PDB file of C-alpha atoms and ligand atoms in Angstrom:
ATOM      1  CA  UNK Q   1      -1.168 -14.909  -9.901  1.00  0.00           C
ATOM      2  CA  UNK Q   2      -3.122 -11.960  -8.582  1.00  0.00           C
ATOM      3  CA  UNK Q   3      -2.566 -10.754  -5.052  1.00  0.00           C
ATOM      4  CA  UNK Q   4      -3.320  -7.782  -2.878  1.00  0.00           C
ATOM      5  CA  UNK Q   5      -2.095  -6.711   0.536  1.00  0.00           C
ATOM      6  CA  UNK Q   6      -4.276  -5.313   3.296  1.00  0.00           C
ATOM      7  CA  UNK Q   7      -2.995  -3.537   6.384  1.00  0.00           C
ATOM      8  CA  UNK Q   8      -3.027  -0.224   8.151  1.00  0.00           C
ATOM      9  CA  UNK Q   9      -0.510   2.419   6.984  1.00  0.00           C
ATOM     10  CA  UNK Q  10       3.100   1.267   7.655  1.00  0.00           C
ATOM     11  CA  UNK Q  11       2.079  -2.347   8.238  1.00  0.00           C
ATOM     12  CA  UNK Q  12       4.699  -3.124   5.591  1.00  0.00           C
ATOM     13  CA  UNK Q  13       2.500  -3.513   2.498  1.00  0.00           C
ATOM     14  CA  UNK Q  14       4.891  -1.652   0.187  1.00  0.00           C
ATOM     15  CA  UNK Q  15       7.958  -3.590   1.317  1.00  0.00           C
ATOM     16  CA  UNK Q  16       6.252  -6.979   0.963  1.00  0.00           C
ATOM     17  CA  UNK Q  17       4.616  -6.067  -2.349  1.00  0.00           C
ATOM     18  CA  UNK Q  18       8.027  -5.168  -3.806  1.00  0.00           C
ATOM     19  CA  UNK Q  19       9.520  -8.463  -2.629  1.00  0.00           C
ATOM     20  CA  UNK Q  20       6.591 -10.497  -4.014  1.00  0.00           C
ATOM     21  CA  UNK Q  21       6.761  -8.709  -7.361  1.00  0.00           C
ATOM     22  CA  UNK Q  22      10.538  -9.319  -7.634  1.00  0.00           C
ATOM     23  CA  UNK Q  23      10.539 -12.971  -6.590  1.00  0.00           C
ATOM     24  CA  UNK Q  24       7.479 -13.995  -8.622  1.00  0.00           C
ATOM     25  CA  UNK Q  25       8.038 -11.521 -11.483  1.00  0.00           C
ATOM     26  CA  UNK Q  26       4.673  -9.810 -11.040  1.00  0.00           C
ATOM     27  CA  UNK Q  27       3.653  -6.236 -11.827  1.00  0.00           C
ATOM     28  CA  UNK Q  28       3.525  -4.089  -8.680  1.00  0.00           C
ATOM     29  CA  UNK Q  29       0.691  -1.558  -8.539  1.00  0.00           C
ATOM     30  CA  UNK Q  30       0.636   0.851  -5.600  1.00  0.00           C
ATOM     31  CA  UNK Q  31      -2.162   3.427  -5.544  1.00  0.00           C
ATOM     32  CA  UNK Q  32      -0.120   5.562  -3.101  1.00  0.00           C
ATOM     33  CA  UNK Q  33       2.789   5.627  -5.602  1.00  0.00           C
ATOM     34  CA  UNK Q  34       0.423   6.436  -8.489  1.00  0.00           C
ATOM     35  CA  UNK Q  35      -1.065   9.325  -6.507  1.00  0.00           C
ATOM     36  CA  UNK Q  36       2.374  10.659  -5.545  1.00  0.00           C
ATOM     37  CA  UNK Q  37       3.423  10.565  -9.212  1.00  0.00           C
ATOM     38  CA  UNK Q  38       0.285  12.436 -10.321  1.00  0.00           C
ATOM     39  CA  UNK Q  39       0.858  15.005  -7.556  1.00  0.00           C
ATOM     40  CA  UNK Q  40       4.474  15.450  -8.689  1.00  0.00           C
ATOM     41  CA  UNK Q  41       3.285  15.911 -12.292  1.00  0.00           C
ATOM     42  CA  UNK Q  42       0.682  18.421 -11.046  1.00  0.00           C
ATOM     43  CA  UNK Q  43      -2.130  16.835 -13.068  1.00  0.00           C
ATOM     44  CA  UNK Q  44      -5.691  17.991 -12.293  1.00  0.00           C
ATOM     45  CA  UNK Q  45      -6.306  14.736 -10.481  1.00  0.00           C
ATOM     46  CA  UNK Q  46      -2.998  15.007  -8.607  1.00  0.00           C
ATOM     47  CA  UNK Q  47      -3.903  18.460  -7.302  1.00  0.00           C
ATOM     48  CA  UNK Q  48      -7.278  17.148  -6.131  1.00  0.00           C
ATOM     49  CA  UNK Q  49      -5.812  14.007  -4.537  1.00  0.00           C
ATOM     50  CA  UNK Q  50      -3.148  16.012  -2.679  1.00  0.00           C
ATOM     51  CA  UNK Q  51      -5.841  17.839  -0.690  1.00  0.00           C
ATOM     52  CA  UNK Q  52      -7.169  14.563   0.698  1.00  0.00           C
ATOM     53  CA  UNK Q  53      -3.775  12.946   1.235  1.00  0.00           C
ATOM     54  CA  UNK Q  54      -2.312  15.941   3.082  1.00  0.00           C
ATOM     55  CA  UNK Q  55      -5.279  15.897   5.454  1.00  0.00           C
ATOM     56  CA  UNK Q  56      -4.843  12.204   6.153  1.00  0.00           C
ATOM     57  CA  UNK Q  57      -8.066  11.330   4.340  1.00  0.00           C
ATOM     58  CA  UNK Q  58      -8.715   8.655   1.768  1.00  0.00           C
ATOM     59  CA  UNK Q  59      -9.020   9.837  -1.823  1.00  0.00           C
ATOM     60  CA  UNK Q  60     -12.710   9.398  -2.815  1.00  0.00           C
ATOM     61  CA  UNK Q  61     -13.649   5.918  -4.005  1.00  0.00           C
ATOM     62  CA  UNK Q  62     -14.938   6.983  -7.409  1.00  0.00           C
ATOM     63  CA  UNK Q  63     -11.627   8.639  -8.383  1.00  0.00           C
ATOM     64  CA  UNK Q  64      -9.448   5.953  -6.854  1.00  0.00           C
ATOM     65  CA  UNK Q  65     -11.342   3.137  -8.562  1.00  0.00           C
ATOM     66  CA  UNK Q  66     -11.111   4.923 -11.925  1.00  0.00           C
ATOM     67  CA  UNK Q  67      -7.342   5.456 -11.562  1.00  0.00           C
ATOM     68  CA  UNK Q  68      -6.812   1.830 -10.564  1.00  0.00           C
ATOM     69  CA  UNK Q  69      -8.931   0.569 -13.459  1.00  0.00           C
ATOM     70  CA  UNK Q  70      -6.986   2.670 -16.002  1.00  0.00           C
ATOM     71  CA  UNK Q  71      -3.727   1.431 -14.532  1.00  0.00           C
ATOM     72  CA  UNK Q  72      -4.746  -2.216 -14.674  1.00  0.00           C
ATOM     73  CA  UNK Q  73      -5.650  -1.755 -18.342  1.00  0.00           C
ATOM     74  CA  UNK Q  74      -2.288  -0.158 -19.168  1.00  0.00           C
ATOM     75  CA  UNK Q  75       0.197  -2.453 -17.433  1.00  0.00           C
ATOM     76  CA  UNK Q  76       1.439  -5.893 -18.420  1.00  0.00           C
ATOM     77  CA  UNK Q  77      -0.650  -8.436 -16.531  1.00  0.00           C
ATOM     78  CA  UNK Q  78       0.609 -11.492 -18.367  1.00  0.00           C
ATOM     79  CA  UNK Q  79       2.264 -13.036 -15.302  1.00  0.00           C
ATOM     80  CA  UNK Q  80      -0.080 -11.367 -12.797  1.00  0.00           C
ATOM     81  CA  UNK Q  81       0.171  -8.503 -10.388  1.00  0.00           C
ATOM     82  CA  UNK Q  82       0.448  -7.558  -6.757  1.00  0.00           C
ATOM     83  CA  UNK Q  83      -1.670  -4.644  -5.595  1.00  0.00           C
ATOM     84  CA  UNK Q  84      -0.550  -2.533  -2.676  1.00  0.00           C
ATOM     85  CA  UNK Q  85      -2.805   0.004  -0.956  1.00  0.00           C
ATOM     86  CA  UNK Q  86      -5.909  -1.062  -2.883  1.00  0.00           C
ATOM     87  CA  UNK Q  87      -8.617  -1.821  -1.863  1.00  0.00           C
ATOM     88  CA  UNK Q  88      -8.940   0.344   1.232  1.00  0.00           C
ATOM     89  CA  UNK Q  89     -12.750   0.379   1.392  1.00  0.00           C
ATOM     90  CA  UNK Q  90     -15.439  -2.234   0.887  1.00  0.00           C
ATOM     91  CA  UNK Q  91     -16.691  -0.303  -2.163  1.00  0.00           C
ATOM     92  CA  UNK Q  92     -13.206  -0.525  -3.706  1.00  0.00           C
ATOM     93  CA  UNK Q  93     -13.020  -4.255  -2.946  1.00  0.00           C
ATOM     94  CA  UNK Q  94     -16.374  -4.897  -4.622  1.00  0.00           C
ATOM     95  CA  UNK Q  95     -15.357  -2.793  -7.632  1.00  0.00           C
ATOM     96  CA  UNK Q  96     -12.041  -4.633  -7.904  1.00  0.00           C
ATOM     97  CA  UNK Q  97     -13.870  -7.950  -8.095  1.00  0.00           C
ATOM     98  CA  UNK Q  98     -15.972  -6.580 -10.975  1.00  0.00           C
ATOM     99  CA  UNK Q  99     -13.039  -4.917 -12.812  1.00  0.00           C
ATOM    100  CA  UNK Q 100     -10.955  -8.097 -12.644  1.00  0.00           C
ATOM    101  CA  UNK Q 101     -13.912 -10.271 -13.673  1.00  0.00           C
ATOM    102  CA  UNK Q 102     -14.416  -8.062 -16.747  1.00  0.00           C
ATOM    103  CA  UNK Q 103     -10.794  -8.826 -17.652  1.00  0.00           C
ATOM    104  CA  UNK Q 104     -11.350 -12.555 -17.023  1.00  0.00           C
ATOM    105  CA  UNK Q 105      -9.276 -12.411 -13.824  1.00  0.00           C
ATOM    106  CA  UNK Q 106      -9.703 -12.810 -10.069  1.00  0.00           C
ATOM    107  CA  UNK Q 107      -7.644 -12.382  -6.919  1.00  0.00           C
ATOM    108  CA  UNK Q 108      -5.932 -15.591  -5.823  1.00  0.00           C
ATOM    109  CA  UNK Q 109      -4.908 -14.431  -2.356  1.00  0.00           C
ATOM    110  CA  UNK Q 110      -5.206 -11.430  -0.052  1.00  0.00           C
ATOM    111  CA  UNK Q 111      -2.426 -10.999   2.513  1.00  0.00           C
ATOM    112  CA  UNK Q 112      -3.567  -9.181   5.637  1.00  0.00           C
ATOM    113  CA  UNK Q 113      -0.592  -7.766   7.574  1.00  0.00           C
ATOM    114  CA  UNK Q 114      -1.718  -7.405  11.187  1.00  0.00           C
ATOM    115  CA  UNK Q 115       0.050  -4.931  13.442  1.00  0.00           C
ATOM    116  CA  UNK Q 116      -0.709  -3.010  16.680  1.00  0.00           C
ATOM    117  CA  UNK Q 117      -1.705   0.633  16.331  1.00  0.00           C
ATOM    118  CA  UNK Q 118       0.966   1.843  18.805  1.00  0.00           C
ATOM    119  CA  UNK Q 119       3.660   0.141  16.760  1.00  0.00           C
ATOM    120  CA  UNK Q 120       2.332   1.824  13.625  1.00  0.00           C
ATOM    121  CA  UNK Q 121       2.368   5.289  15.181  1.00  0.00           C
ATOM    122  CA  UNK Q 122       6.013   4.757  16.158  1.00  0.00           C
ATOM    123  CA  UNK Q 123       6.944   3.492  12.706  1.00  0.00           C
ATOM    124  CA  UNK Q 124       5.157   6.283  10.858  1.00  0.00           C
ATOM    125  CA  UNK Q 125       6.205   9.226  12.995  1.00  0.00           C
ATOM    126  CA  UNK Q 126       9.898   8.307  12.558  1.00  0.00           C
ATOM    127  CA  UNK Q 127       9.653   7.751   8.811  1.00  0.00           C
ATOM    128  CA  UNK Q 128      11.590  10.118   6.528  1.00  0.00           C
ATOM    129  CA  UNK Q 129      11.525   9.984   2.745  1.00  0.00           C
ATOM    130  CA  UNK Q 130      13.595  11.357  -0.091  1.00  0.00           C
ATOM    131  CA  UNK Q 131      11.351  13.463  -2.365  1.00  0.00           C
ATOM    132  CA  UNK Q 132      13.910  13.070  -5.152  1.00  0.00           C
ATOM    133  CA  UNK Q 133      14.529   9.303  -5.463  1.00  0.00           C
ATOM    134  CA  UNK Q 134      11.812   7.836  -3.207  1.00  0.00           C
ATOM    135  CA  UNK Q 135      14.177   6.140  -0.720  1.00  0.00           C
ATOM    136  CA  UNK Q 136      12.648   5.593   2.733  1.00  0.00           C
ATOM    137  CA  UNK Q 137      14.393   5.846   6.115  1.00  0.00           C
ATOM    138  CA  UNK Q 138      13.467   5.620   9.783  1.00  0.00           C
ATOM    139  CA  UNK Q 139      15.088   7.889  12.364  1.00  0.00           C
ATOM    140  CA  UNK Q 140      15.645   4.926  14.673  1.00  0.00           C
ATOM    141  CA  UNK Q 141      15.585   1.661  12.683  1.00  0.00           C
ATOM    142  CA  UNK Q 142      17.142   2.768   9.412  1.00  0.00           C
ATOM    143  CA  UNK Q 143      18.713   6.224   9.751  1.00  0.00           C
ATOM    144  CA  UNK Q 144      20.583   7.833   6.834  1.00  0.00           C
ATOM    145  CA  UNK Q 145      24.380   7.977   7.146  1.00  0.00           C
ATOM    146  CA  UNK Q 146      24.294  11.789   7.250  1.00  0.00           C
ATOM    147  CA  UNK Q 147      21.439  13.243   9.287  1.00  0.00           C
ATOM    148  CA  UNK Q 148      18.671  14.667   7.064  1.00  0.00           C
ATOM    149  CA  UNK Q 149      20.372  13.690   3.801  1.00  0.00           C
ATOM    150  CA  UNK Q 150      19.599  10.832   1.380  1.00  0.00           C
ATOM    151  CA  UNK Q 151      22.321   8.133   1.170  1.00  0.00           C
ATOM    152  CA  UNK Q 152      21.555   7.528  -2.500  1.00  0.00           C
ATOM    153  CA  UNK Q 153      21.263  11.041  -3.953  1.00  0.00           C
ATOM    154  CA  UNK Q 154      22.123  13.402  -1.054  1.00  0.00           C
ATOM    155  CA  UNK Q 155      18.783  15.201  -1.439  1.00  0.00           C
ATOM    156  CA  UNK Q 156      17.273  16.713   1.727  1.00  0.00           C
ATOM    157  CA  UNK Q 157      14.952  14.212   3.468  1.00  0.00           C
ATOM    158  CA  UNK Q 158      11.405  15.191   4.420  1.00  0.00           C
ATOM    159  CA  UNK Q 159       8.574  13.898   6.591  1.00  0.00           C
ATOM    160  CA  UNK Q 160       5.520  13.106   4.459  1.00  0.00           C
ATOM    161  CA  UNK Q 161       2.704  15.562   5.261  1.00  0.00           C
ATOM    162  CA  UNK Q 162       0.430  12.604   5.983  1.00  0.00           C
ATOM    163  CA  UNK Q 163       2.936  11.177   8.520  1.00  0.00           C
ATOM    164  CA  UNK Q 164       2.729  14.258  10.768  1.00  0.00           C
ATOM    165  CA  UNK Q 165       1.053  13.590  14.161  1.00  0.00           C
ATOM    166  CA  UNK Q 166      -2.502  15.001  13.685  1.00  0.00           C
ATOM    167  CA  UNK Q 167      -2.864  13.730  10.154  1.00  0.00           C
ATOM    168  CA  UNK Q 168      -1.418  10.403  11.175  1.00  0.00           C
ATOM    169  CA  UNK Q 169      -4.081   9.758  13.822  1.00  0.00           C
ATOM    170  CA  UNK Q 170      -6.852  10.634  11.353  1.00  0.00           C
ATOM    171  CA  UNK Q 171      -5.301   8.412   8.728  1.00  0.00           C
ATOM    172  CA  UNK Q 172      -5.106   5.431  11.068  1.00  0.00           C
ATOM    173  CA  UNK Q 173      -8.691   5.927  12.183  1.00  0.00           C
ATOM    174  CA  UNK Q 174     -10.004   6.218   8.625  1.00  0.00           C
ATOM    175  CA  UNK Q 175      -8.141   3.064   7.633  1.00  0.00           C
ATOM    176  CA  UNK Q 176      -9.053   0.902  10.605  1.00  0.00           C
ATOM    177  CA  UNK Q 177     -12.748   1.763  10.227  1.00  0.00           C
ATOM    178  CA  UNK Q 178     -12.835  -0.047   6.900  1.00  0.00           C
ATOM    179  CA  UNK Q 179     -10.348  -2.815   7.653  1.00  0.00           C
ATOM    180  CA  UNK Q 180     -12.799  -5.097   9.469  1.00  0.00           C
ATOM    181  CA  UNK Q 181     -15.200  -4.945   6.529  1.00  0.00           C
ATOM    182  CA  UNK Q 182     -12.443  -5.811   4.066  1.00  0.00           C
ATOM    183  CA  UNK Q 183     -11.198  -8.685   6.186  1.00  0.00           C
ATOM    184  CA  UNK Q 184     -14.726 -10.041   6.420  1.00  0.00           C
ATOM    185  CA  UNK Q 185     -15.296  -9.661   2.649  1.00  0.00           C
ATOM    186  CA  UNK Q 186     -12.192 -11.673   1.705  1.00  0.00           C
ATOM    187  CA  UNK Q 187     -12.545 -14.168   4.551  1.00  0.00           C
ATOM    188  CA  UNK Q 188     -15.967 -15.133   3.182  1.00  0.00           C
ATOM    189  CA  UNK Q 189     -14.347 -15.744  -0.221  1.00  0.00           C
ATOM    190  CA  UNK Q 190     -11.767 -18.022   1.438  1.00  0.00           C
ATOM    191  CA  UNK Q 191      -8.771 -16.103   0.043  1.00  0.00           C
ATOM    192  CA  UNK Q 192      -7.632 -14.167   3.121  1.00  0.00           C
ATOM    193  CA  UNK Q 193      -4.226 -15.032   4.609  1.00  0.00           C
ATOM    194  CA  UNK Q 194      -3.667 -13.197   7.926  1.00  0.00           C
ATOM    195  CA  UNK Q 195      -0.012 -12.685   8.866  1.00  0.00           C
ATOM    196  CA  UNK Q 196       1.255 -10.948  12.017  1.00  0.00           C
ATOM    197  CA  UNK Q 197       3.481  -8.142  10.735  1.00  0.00           C
ATOM    198  CA  UNK Q 198       6.793  -8.724  12.500  1.00  0.00           C
ATOM    199  CA  UNK Q 199      10.279  -8.849  11.001  1.00  0.00           C
ATOM    200  CA  UNK Q 200      10.296  -8.228   7.253  1.00  0.00           C
ATOM    201  CA  UNK Q 201      11.945 -11.552   6.361  1.00  0.00           C
ATOM    202  CA  UNK Q 202       9.611 -13.564   8.615  1.00  0.00           C
ATOM    203  CA  UNK Q 203       6.554 -11.997   7.038  1.00  0.00           C
ATOM    204  CA  UNK Q 204       7.911 -12.682   3.575  1.00  0.00           C
ATOM    205  CA  UNK Q 205       8.626 -16.319   4.453  1.00  0.00           C
ATOM    206  CA  UNK Q 206       4.998 -16.734   5.560  1.00  0.00           C
ATOM    207  CA  UNK Q 207       3.794 -15.136   2.312  1.00  0.00           C
ATOM    208  CA  UNK Q 208       5.992 -17.426   0.195  1.00  0.00           C
ATOM    209  CA  UNK Q 209       4.766 -20.494   2.102  1.00  0.00           C
ATOM    210  CA  UNK Q 210       1.149 -19.494   1.483  1.00  0.00           C
ATOM    211  CA  UNK Q 211       1.810 -18.897  -2.227  1.00  0.00           C
ATOM    212  CA  UNK Q 212       3.657 -22.187  -2.659  1.00  0.00           C
ATOM    213  CA  UNK Q 213       0.858 -24.183  -0.995  1.00  0.00           C
ATOM    214  CA  UNK Q 214      -1.674 -22.776  -3.466  1.00  0.00           C
ATOM    215  CA  UNK Q 215       0.491 -22.861  -6.603  1.00  0.00           C
TER     216      UNK Q 215
HETATM  217  P1  LIG G   1       0.145   4.883   0.862  1.00  0.00           P
HETATM  218  O1  LIG G   1       1.454   5.233   0.224  1.00  0.00           O
HETATM  219  O2  LIG G   1      -0.409   3.567   0.384  1.00  0.00           O
HETATM  220  O3  LIG G   1       0.185   4.988   2.351  1.00  0.00           O
HETATM  221  O4  LIG G   1      -0.920   5.993   0.355  1.00  0.00           O
HETATM  222  C1  LIG G   1      -0.734   7.355   0.649  1.00  0.00           C
HETATM  223  C2  LIG G   1      -2.089   8.038   0.688  1.00  0.00           C
HETATM  224  O5  LIG G   1      -2.727   7.951  -0.608  1.00  0.00           O
HETATM  225  C3  LIG G   1      -3.105   7.442   1.658  1.00  0.00           C
HETATM  226  O6  LIG G   1      -2.930   7.909   2.976  1.00  0.00           O
HETATM  227  C4  LIG G   1      -4.419   7.885   1.040  1.00  0.00           C
HETATM  228  O7  LIG G   1      -4.695   9.244   1.342  1.00  0.00           O
HETATM  229  C5  LIG G   1      -4.135   7.787  -0.456  1.00  0.00           C
HETATM  230  N1  LIG G   1      -4.520   6.449  -0.979  1.00  0.00           N
HETATM  231  C6  LIG G   1      -3.694   5.462  -1.392  1.00  0.00           C
HETATM  232  N2  LIG G   1      -4.390   4.400  -1.800  1.00  0.00           N
HETATM  233  C7  LIG G   1      -5.708   4.711  -1.627  1.00  0.00           C
HETATM  234  C8  LIG G   1      -6.933   4.020  -1.835  1.00  0.00           C
HETATM  235  N3  LIG G   1      -6.962   2.771  -2.300  1.00  0.00           N
HETATM  236  N4  LIG G   1      -8.077   4.687  -1.549  1.00  0.00           N
HETATM  237  C9  LIG G   1      -8.079   5.945  -1.095  1.00  0.00           C
HETATM  238  N5  LIG G   1      -6.965   6.652  -0.851  1.00  0.00           N
HETATM  239  C10 LIG G   1      -5.785   6.042  -1.108  1.00  0.00           C
END
């Protein structure tokens, strides 16, 4: 089974992708996570990508598509995979169709997590992350036990540069500009499943129902 998740930043793509990959034993591929790893490793690409990410911009299509393609070729796709954060542009979606077709594969379903922009701004501006172990918190919904400190490893929590107010607005704008095109692209292929992004467990139940109907 091959899935991807569409949605504006903080619509819950990462959370749902992790749950899908665990329950259905699929490989989880997140372009955001790949970029953060390359930035951490200070590779030439990581240094380049960081400039875009810190400004709230999308990493250019050509680079992103190349990184995704290399990743798809390296990981175990025997049982399938769930993509998270890719595609974000129509060009990426069209390239993904070609890359998968070259591997004899195709997407089975695209989950579109719909959520209001105001809700997203609230979710993103309160998000805090641990740069050491990757744990995510929210100042209001999921605060750490000790203010500013990670529950798991006690490392100092930070706000992602791309979650800061100015960058955040630019990021949301850049993403929503392309979202309509992506929705249209997958709707025409008959594989789009739109799900209002509410409580995590409710969203996941809807995803499971959709998967089980098609399996
Ligand atoms: P995420 O963790 O998915 O929110 O991604 C963090 C940042 O990485 C985004 O705000 C983008 O700058 C960049 N990024 C992730 N995936 C893509 C993509 N498919 N295309 C372009 N940029 C991306």
